[in-house]
Coordinates of C-alpha atoms in Angstrom, one line a residue:
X1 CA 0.0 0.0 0.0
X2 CA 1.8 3.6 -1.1
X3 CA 2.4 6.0 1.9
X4 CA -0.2 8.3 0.7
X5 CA -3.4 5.8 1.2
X6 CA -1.8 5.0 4.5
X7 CA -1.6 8.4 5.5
X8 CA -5.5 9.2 4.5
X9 CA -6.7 5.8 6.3
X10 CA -5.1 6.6 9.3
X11 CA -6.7 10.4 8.9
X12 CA -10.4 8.9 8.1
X13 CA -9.5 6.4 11.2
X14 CA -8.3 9.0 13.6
X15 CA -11.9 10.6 14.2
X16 CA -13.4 7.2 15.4
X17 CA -10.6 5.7 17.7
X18 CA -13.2 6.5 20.7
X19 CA -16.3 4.5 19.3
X20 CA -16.6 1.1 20.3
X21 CA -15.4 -1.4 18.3
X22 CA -19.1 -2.9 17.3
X23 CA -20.3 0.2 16.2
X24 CA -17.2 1.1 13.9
X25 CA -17.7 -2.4 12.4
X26 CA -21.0 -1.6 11.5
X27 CA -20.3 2.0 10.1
X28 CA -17.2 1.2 7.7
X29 CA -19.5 -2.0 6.8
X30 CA -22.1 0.5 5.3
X31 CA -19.5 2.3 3.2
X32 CA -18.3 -1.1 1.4
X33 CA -20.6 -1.2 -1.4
X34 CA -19.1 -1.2 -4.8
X35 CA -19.6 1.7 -7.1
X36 CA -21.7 0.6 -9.7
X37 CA -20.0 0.5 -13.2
X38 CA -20.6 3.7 -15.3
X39 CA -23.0 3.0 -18.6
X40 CA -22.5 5.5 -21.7
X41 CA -24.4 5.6 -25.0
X42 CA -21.5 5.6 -27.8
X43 CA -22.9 9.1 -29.5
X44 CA -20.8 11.7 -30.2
X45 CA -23.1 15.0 -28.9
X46 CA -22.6 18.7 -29.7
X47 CA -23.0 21.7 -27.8
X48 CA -22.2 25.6 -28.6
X49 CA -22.4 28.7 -26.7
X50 CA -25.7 30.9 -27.0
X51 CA -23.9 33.4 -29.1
X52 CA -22.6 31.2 -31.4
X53 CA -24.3 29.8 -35.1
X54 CA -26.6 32.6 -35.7
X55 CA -27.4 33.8 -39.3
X56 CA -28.8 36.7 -41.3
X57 CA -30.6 35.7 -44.2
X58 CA -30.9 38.4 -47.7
X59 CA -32.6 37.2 -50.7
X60 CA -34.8 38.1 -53.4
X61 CA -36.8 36.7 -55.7
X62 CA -40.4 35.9 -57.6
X63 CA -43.7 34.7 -56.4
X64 CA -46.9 33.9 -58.2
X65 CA -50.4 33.9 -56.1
X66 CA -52.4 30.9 -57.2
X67 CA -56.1 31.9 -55.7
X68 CA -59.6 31.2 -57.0
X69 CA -58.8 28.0 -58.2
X70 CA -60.9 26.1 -60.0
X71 CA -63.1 28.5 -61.9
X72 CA -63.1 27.8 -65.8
X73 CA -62.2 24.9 -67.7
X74 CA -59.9 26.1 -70.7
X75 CA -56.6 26.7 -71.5
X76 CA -57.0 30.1 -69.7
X77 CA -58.4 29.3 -66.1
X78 CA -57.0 30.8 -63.4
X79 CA -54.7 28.3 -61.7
X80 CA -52.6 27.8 -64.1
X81 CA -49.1 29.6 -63.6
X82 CA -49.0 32.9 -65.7
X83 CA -45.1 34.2 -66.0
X84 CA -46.9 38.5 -66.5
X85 CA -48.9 37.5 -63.4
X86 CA -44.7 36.7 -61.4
X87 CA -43.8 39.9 -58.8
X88 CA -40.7 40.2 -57.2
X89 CA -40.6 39.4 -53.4
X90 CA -38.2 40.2 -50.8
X91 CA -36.4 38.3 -47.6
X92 CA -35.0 39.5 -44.7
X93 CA -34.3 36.9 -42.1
X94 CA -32.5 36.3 -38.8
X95 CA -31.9 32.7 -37.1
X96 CA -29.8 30.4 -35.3
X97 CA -29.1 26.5 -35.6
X98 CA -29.9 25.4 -31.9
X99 CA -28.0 22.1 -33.2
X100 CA -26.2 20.9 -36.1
X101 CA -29.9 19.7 -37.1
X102 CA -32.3 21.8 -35.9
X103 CA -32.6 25.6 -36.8
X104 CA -35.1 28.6 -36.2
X105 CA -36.0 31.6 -38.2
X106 CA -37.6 34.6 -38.3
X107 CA -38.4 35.3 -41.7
X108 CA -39.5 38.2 -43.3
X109 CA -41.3 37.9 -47.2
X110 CA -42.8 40.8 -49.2
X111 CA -44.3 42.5 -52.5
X112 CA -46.4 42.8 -55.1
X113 CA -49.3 40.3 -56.0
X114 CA -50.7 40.2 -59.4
X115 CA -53.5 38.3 -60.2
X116 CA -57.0 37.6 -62.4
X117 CA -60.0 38.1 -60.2
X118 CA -63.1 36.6 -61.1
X119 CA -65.0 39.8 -59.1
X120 CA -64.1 41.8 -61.9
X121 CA -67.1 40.9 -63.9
X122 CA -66.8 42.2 -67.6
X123 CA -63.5 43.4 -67.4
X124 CA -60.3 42.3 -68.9
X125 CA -57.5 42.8 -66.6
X126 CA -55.8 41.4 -63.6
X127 CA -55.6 42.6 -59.8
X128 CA -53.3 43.8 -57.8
X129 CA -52.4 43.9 -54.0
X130 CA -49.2 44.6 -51.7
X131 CA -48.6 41.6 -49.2
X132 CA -45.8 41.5 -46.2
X133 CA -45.5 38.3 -44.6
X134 CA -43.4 37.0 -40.9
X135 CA -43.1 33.4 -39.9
X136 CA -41.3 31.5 -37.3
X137 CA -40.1 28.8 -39.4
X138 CA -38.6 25.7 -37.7
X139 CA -35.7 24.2 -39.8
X140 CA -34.0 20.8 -40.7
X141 CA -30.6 20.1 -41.7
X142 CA -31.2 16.7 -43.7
X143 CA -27.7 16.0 -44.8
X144 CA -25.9 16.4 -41.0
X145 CA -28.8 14.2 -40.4
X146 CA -28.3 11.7 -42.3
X147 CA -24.8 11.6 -43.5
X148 CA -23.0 13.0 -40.2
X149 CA -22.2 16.5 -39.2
X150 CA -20.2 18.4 -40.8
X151 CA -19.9 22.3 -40.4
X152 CA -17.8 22.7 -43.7
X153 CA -20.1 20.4 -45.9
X154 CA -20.3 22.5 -49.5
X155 CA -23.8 22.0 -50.3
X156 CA -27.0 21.2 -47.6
X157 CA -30.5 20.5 -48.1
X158 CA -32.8 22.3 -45.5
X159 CA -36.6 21.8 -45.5
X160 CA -38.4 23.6 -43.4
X161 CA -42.3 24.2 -42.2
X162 CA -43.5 27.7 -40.8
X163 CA -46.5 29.7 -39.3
X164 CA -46.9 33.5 -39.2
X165 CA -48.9 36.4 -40.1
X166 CA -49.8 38.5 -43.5
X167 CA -50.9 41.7 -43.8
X168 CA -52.3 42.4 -47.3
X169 CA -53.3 46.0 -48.7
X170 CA -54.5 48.1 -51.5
X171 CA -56.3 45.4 -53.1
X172 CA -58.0 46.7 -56.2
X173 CA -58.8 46.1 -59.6
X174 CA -56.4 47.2 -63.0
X175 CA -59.3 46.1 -66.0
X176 CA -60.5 48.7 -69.4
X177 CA -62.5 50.5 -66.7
X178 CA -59.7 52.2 -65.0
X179 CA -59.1 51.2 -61.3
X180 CA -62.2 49.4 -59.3
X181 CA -62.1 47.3 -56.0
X182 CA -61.5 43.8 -56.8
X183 CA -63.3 42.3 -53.7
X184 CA -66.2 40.6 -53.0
X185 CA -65.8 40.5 -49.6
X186 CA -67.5 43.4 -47.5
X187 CA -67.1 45.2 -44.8
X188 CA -69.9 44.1 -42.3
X189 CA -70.5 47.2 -40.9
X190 CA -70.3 49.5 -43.9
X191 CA -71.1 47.1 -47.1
X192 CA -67.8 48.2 -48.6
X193 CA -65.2 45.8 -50.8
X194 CA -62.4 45.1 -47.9
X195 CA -59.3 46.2 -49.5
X196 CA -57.1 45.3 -46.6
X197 CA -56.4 41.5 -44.9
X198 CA -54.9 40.2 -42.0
X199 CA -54.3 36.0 -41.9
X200 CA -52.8 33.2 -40.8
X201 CA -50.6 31.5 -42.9
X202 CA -48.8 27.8 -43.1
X203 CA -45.6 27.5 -44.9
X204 CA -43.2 25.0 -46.1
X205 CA -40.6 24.7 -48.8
X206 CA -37.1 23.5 -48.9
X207 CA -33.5 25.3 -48.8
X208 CA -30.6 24.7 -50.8
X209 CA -27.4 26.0 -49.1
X210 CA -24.2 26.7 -51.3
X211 CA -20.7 27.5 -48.8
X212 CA -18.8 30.0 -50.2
X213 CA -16.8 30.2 -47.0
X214 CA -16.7 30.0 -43.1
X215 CA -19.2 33.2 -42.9
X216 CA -21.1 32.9 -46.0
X217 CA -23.7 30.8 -48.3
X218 CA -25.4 31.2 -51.2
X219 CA -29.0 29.7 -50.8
X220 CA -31.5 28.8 -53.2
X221 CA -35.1 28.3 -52.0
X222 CA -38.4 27.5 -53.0
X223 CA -41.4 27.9 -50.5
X224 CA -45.4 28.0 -50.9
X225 CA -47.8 29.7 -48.4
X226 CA -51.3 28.9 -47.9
X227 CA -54.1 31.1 -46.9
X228 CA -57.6 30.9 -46.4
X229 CA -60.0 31.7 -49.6
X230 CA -60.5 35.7 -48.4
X231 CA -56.5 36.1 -48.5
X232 CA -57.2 38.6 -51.4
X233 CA -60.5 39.8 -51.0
X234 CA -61.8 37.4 -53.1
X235 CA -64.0 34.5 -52.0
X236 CA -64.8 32.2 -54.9
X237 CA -63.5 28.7 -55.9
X238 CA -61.8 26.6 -53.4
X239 CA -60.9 27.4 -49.7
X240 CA -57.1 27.1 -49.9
X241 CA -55.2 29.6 -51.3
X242 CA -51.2 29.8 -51.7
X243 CA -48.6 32.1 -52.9
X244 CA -45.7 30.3 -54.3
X245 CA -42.1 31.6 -54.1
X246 CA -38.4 31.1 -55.7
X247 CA -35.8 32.9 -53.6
X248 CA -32.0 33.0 -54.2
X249 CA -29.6 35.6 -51.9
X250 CA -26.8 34.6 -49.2
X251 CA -26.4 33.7 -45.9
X252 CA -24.5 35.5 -43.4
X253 CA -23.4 33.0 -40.4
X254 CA -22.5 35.4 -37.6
X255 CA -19.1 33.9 -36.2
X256 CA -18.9 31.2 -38.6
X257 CA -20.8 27.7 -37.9
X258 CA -19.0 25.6 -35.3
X259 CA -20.1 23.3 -32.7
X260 CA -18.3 21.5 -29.4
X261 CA -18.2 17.7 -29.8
X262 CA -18.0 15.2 -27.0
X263 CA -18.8 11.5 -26.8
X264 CA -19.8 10.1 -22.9
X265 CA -17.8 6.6 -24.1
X266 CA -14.4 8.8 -24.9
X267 CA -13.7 8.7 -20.7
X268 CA -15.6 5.3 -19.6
X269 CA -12.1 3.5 -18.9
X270 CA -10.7 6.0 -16.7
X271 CA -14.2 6.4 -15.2
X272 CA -13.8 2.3 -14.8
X273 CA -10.3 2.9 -13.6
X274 CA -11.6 5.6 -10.9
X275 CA -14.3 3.0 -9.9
X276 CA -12.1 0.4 -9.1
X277 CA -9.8 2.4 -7.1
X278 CA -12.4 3.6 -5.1
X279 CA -13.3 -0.1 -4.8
X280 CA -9.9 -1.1 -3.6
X281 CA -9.5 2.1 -1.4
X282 CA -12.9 1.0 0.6
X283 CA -12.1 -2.8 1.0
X284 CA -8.8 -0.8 2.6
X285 CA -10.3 1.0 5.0
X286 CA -12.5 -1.7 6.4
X287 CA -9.8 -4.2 6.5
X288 CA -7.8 -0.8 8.8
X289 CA -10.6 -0.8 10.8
X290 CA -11.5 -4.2 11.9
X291 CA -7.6 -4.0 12.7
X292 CA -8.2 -1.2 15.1
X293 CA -10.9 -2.6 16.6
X294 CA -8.8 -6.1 17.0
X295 CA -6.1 -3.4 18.4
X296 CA -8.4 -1.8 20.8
X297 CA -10.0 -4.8 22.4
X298 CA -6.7 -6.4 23.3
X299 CA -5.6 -3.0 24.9
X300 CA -8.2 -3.0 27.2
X301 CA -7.4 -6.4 28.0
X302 CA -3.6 -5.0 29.3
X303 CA -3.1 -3.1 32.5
X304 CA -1.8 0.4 32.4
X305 CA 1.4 1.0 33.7
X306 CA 2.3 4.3 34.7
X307 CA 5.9 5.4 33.9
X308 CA 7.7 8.0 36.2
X309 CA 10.1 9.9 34.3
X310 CA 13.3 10.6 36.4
X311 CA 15.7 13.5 35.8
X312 CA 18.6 12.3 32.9
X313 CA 21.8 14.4 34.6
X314 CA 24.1 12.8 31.8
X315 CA 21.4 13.7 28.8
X316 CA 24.1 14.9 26.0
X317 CA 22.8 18.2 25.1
X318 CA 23.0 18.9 21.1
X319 CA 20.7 22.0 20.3
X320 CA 22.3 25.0 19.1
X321 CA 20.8 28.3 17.6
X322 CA 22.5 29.3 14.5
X323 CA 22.6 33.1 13.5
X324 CA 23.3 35.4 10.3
X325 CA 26.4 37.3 9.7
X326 CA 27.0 40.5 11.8
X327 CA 23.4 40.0 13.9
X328 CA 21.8 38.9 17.4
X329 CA 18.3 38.2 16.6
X330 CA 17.5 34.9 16.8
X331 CA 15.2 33.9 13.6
X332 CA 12.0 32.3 13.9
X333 CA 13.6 29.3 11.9
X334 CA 16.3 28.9 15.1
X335 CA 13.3 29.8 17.6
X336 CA 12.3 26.3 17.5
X337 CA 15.5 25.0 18.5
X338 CA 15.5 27.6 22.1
X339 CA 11.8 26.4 22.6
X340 CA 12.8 22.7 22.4
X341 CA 15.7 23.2 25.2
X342 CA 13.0 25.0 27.3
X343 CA 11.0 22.5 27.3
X344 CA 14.1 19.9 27.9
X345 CA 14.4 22.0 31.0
X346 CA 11.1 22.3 32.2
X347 CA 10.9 17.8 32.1
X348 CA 14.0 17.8 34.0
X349 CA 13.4 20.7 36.9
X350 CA 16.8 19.9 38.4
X351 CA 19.8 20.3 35.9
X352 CA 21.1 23.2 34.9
X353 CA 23.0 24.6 31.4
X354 CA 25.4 26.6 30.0
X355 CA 24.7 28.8 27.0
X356 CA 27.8 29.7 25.3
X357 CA 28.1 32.3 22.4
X358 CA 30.8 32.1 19.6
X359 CA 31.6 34.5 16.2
X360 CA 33.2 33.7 12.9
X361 CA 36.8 34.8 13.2
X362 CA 36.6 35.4 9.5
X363 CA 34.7 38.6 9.9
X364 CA 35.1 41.5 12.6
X365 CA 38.0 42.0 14.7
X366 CA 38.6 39.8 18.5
X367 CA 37.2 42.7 20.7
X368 CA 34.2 42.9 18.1
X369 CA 33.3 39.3 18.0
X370 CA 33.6 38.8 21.8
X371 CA 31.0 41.2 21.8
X372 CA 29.0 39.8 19.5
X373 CA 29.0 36.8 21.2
X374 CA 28.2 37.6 24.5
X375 CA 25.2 39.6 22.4
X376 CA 23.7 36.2 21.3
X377 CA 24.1 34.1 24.1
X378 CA 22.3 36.4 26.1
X379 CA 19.5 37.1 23.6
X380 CA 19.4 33.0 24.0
X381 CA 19.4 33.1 27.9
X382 CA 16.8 36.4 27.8
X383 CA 14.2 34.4 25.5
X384 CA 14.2 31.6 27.8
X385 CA 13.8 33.2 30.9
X386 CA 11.4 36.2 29.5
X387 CA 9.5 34.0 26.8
X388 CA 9.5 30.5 27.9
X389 CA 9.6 31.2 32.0
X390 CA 12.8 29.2 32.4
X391 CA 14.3 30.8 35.9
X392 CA 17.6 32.7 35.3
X393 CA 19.2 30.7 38.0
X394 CA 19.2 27.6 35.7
X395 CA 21.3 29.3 33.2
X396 CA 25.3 30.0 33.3
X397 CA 26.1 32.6 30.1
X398 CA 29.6 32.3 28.6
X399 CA 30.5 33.8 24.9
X400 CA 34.2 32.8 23.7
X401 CA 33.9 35.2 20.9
X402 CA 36.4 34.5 17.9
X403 CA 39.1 33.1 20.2
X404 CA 37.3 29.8 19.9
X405 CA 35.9 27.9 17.0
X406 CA 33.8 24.6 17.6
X407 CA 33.6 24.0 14.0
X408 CA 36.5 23.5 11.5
X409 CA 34.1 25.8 8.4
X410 CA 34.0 29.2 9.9
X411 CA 31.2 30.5 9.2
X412 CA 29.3 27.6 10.8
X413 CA 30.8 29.4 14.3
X414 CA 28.4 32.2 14.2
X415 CA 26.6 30.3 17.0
X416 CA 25.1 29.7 20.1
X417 CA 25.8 26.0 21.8
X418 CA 23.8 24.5 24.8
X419 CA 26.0 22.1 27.3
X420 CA 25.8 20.8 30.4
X421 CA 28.7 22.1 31.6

């Protein structure tokens, strides 16, 4: 067992040396069960900051209305798709990809509307409106989907499904009579052609997204709304309505697209390898303290024997205090060695010492270092006495300055030595 799981077992043992050795049995017992092993799904999963993968969408583009459908039966009815009847449309959007396959967007659509209008009896002409759509659209990134994720993939297909609102104005009629309404829906309250529409429309249509680089796409997108029959005023034929789009314009992705990756399985064996030395550590620690108990119970079966200590006379005394060049304050590195002769003294309340002081005959001149000397054995003697209450009595002060050197390197002699002497 290494040193350092001894050391923690004896400092998890130390707080219950004074329970009874029943009751420790039964509390490391508890603690003994194995950690279960750790189970992981083998998925790599992806995260990203909240700022991060967030988009402004730009595109323009055409859109043909495809309302009263149904009415006529030649080659001119009016469903069929009519290229003078196209308007140009505008996008503005702002989104974020919440995941490599899941995106939102605001999305912002809008223009012109052309169209034939049955309400315009006996005239030959077409309609015309101004529309502005929003919808919350909730897109799908098919090809991280299916084929893997892969920020930097050239070319993605995105469908996507929507719901919003559209505001629809200055509906009227353009026929040989000059401008007319081109409603037949009223006004309840004043029997008036409505030339203005709120509703609810659904959306859907699919994405395709070109990378040009890190920040931008090219897209290309085609996308249909649908409306209920009074979208333009105009309430004949079936109930669904739709405007039909083709959008092209660029994507710009706000950072770049990047997400974190991390797979739970990646750190299973050293989660396995943690486990088991948790294991091991606990099968430890009970084993330690049934030992201790063992230990306990056959100390109480011994008698105590008290132990007198005697005074040692003939104790060889080997502290010393050790002190920098040119100085007499004792350091709190060397304080440690003054306490421990204090306390020497205070076991063994009949012997008495001898501090001596000595100075590096390398440095300072006799009459100097004899000063010195006698300056640090009595600093010594005074921190005893004042400090540590060891009575003065006790204590004989010598100091040899220079003219002696206990130790053959010099400047080891800058020193005080305690002796029994």
């Amino acid at each position: 067992m290494k040193a350092s799981r001894l050391l923690t077992l004896a400092a998890l043992l130390s707080g219950a040396t004074a329970l009874p050795a029943v009751a420790q049995d039964t509390i490391f017992a508890a603690e003994t069960v194995s950690v279960t092993e750790y189970n992981c799904d083998d998925v790599n999963r992806y995260y990203s900051s909240w700022r991060d993968n967030w988009f402004i969408q730009l595109g323009a583009g055409i859109n043909q209305p495809f309302v009263e459908q149904g009415i006529g039966t030649g080659s001119s009815d009016l469903h069929t798709v009519d290229r003078h009847k196209m308007t140009v449309e505008y996008n503005f959007g702002v989104g974020r990809w919440i995941s490599p396959y899941l995106g939102l967007r605001l999305n912002a659509l809008g223009g012109a509307l052309h169209w034939d209008n049955p309400a315009q009896a006996g005239q030959n002409g077409w309609s015309k409106a101004y529309h502005a759509n929003l919808n919350f659209e909730l897109m799908w990134d098919m090809c991280n989907s299916i084929a893997g994720v892969n920020p930097n993939r050239p070319v993605s297909v995105i469908p996507f499904v929507g719901l919003g609102g559209d505001l629809t104005w200055k509906i009227r009629g353009n026929g040989v009579h000059g401008y007319a309404p081109a409603s037949n829906v009223y006004k309840e309250e004043l029997f008036t052609p409505r030339t203005r529409n709120w509703t609810l429309p659904v959306s859907a249509g699919i994405q395709f997204r070109f990378r040009l680089c890190k920040y931008v796409d090219f897209f290309a997108e085609a996308r249909a709304a649908f409306y209920g029959d009074n979208w333009n005023s105009c309430a004949v034929g079936k109930s669904i309505e739709a405007n039909v789009s083709a959008l092209g314009g660029f994507n710009i992705n706000i950072g770049g697209r990047q997400w974190g990756e991390y797979n739970e399985c990646a750190s299973a064996s050293q989660i396995a390898s943690l486990n088991n030395q948790v294991n091991d550590l606990r099968g430890e620690l009970l084993a330690t303290s049934q030992a201790l108990a063992a230990a306990q119970a056959a100390a109480q079966a011994v008698p105590t024997k008290t132990t007198v200590q005697t005074d040692c006379p003939d104790a060889a005394l080997l502290s010393t205090v050790r002190f920098k060049i040119n100085s007499a304050i004792i350091s709190p590195e060397e304080e440690v060695n003054v306490y421990n002769m204090a306390q020497w003294l205070k076991d063994n309340p009949t012997q008495k010492i001898t501090v001596v002081g000595y100075a590096d005959k390398d440095t300072g001149t006799a009459d100097y270092n004899m000063s010195l000397s006698k300056k640090r054995a009595q600093a010594v003697a005074d921190m005893l006495t004042k400090k540590y209450g060891i009575s003065a009595d006790r204590l004989n002060v010598k100091f040899d300055g220079s003219s002696v050197q206990p130790y053959d390197t010099n400047n080891w002699n800058r020193i005080v030595i305690f002796t029994d002497k």
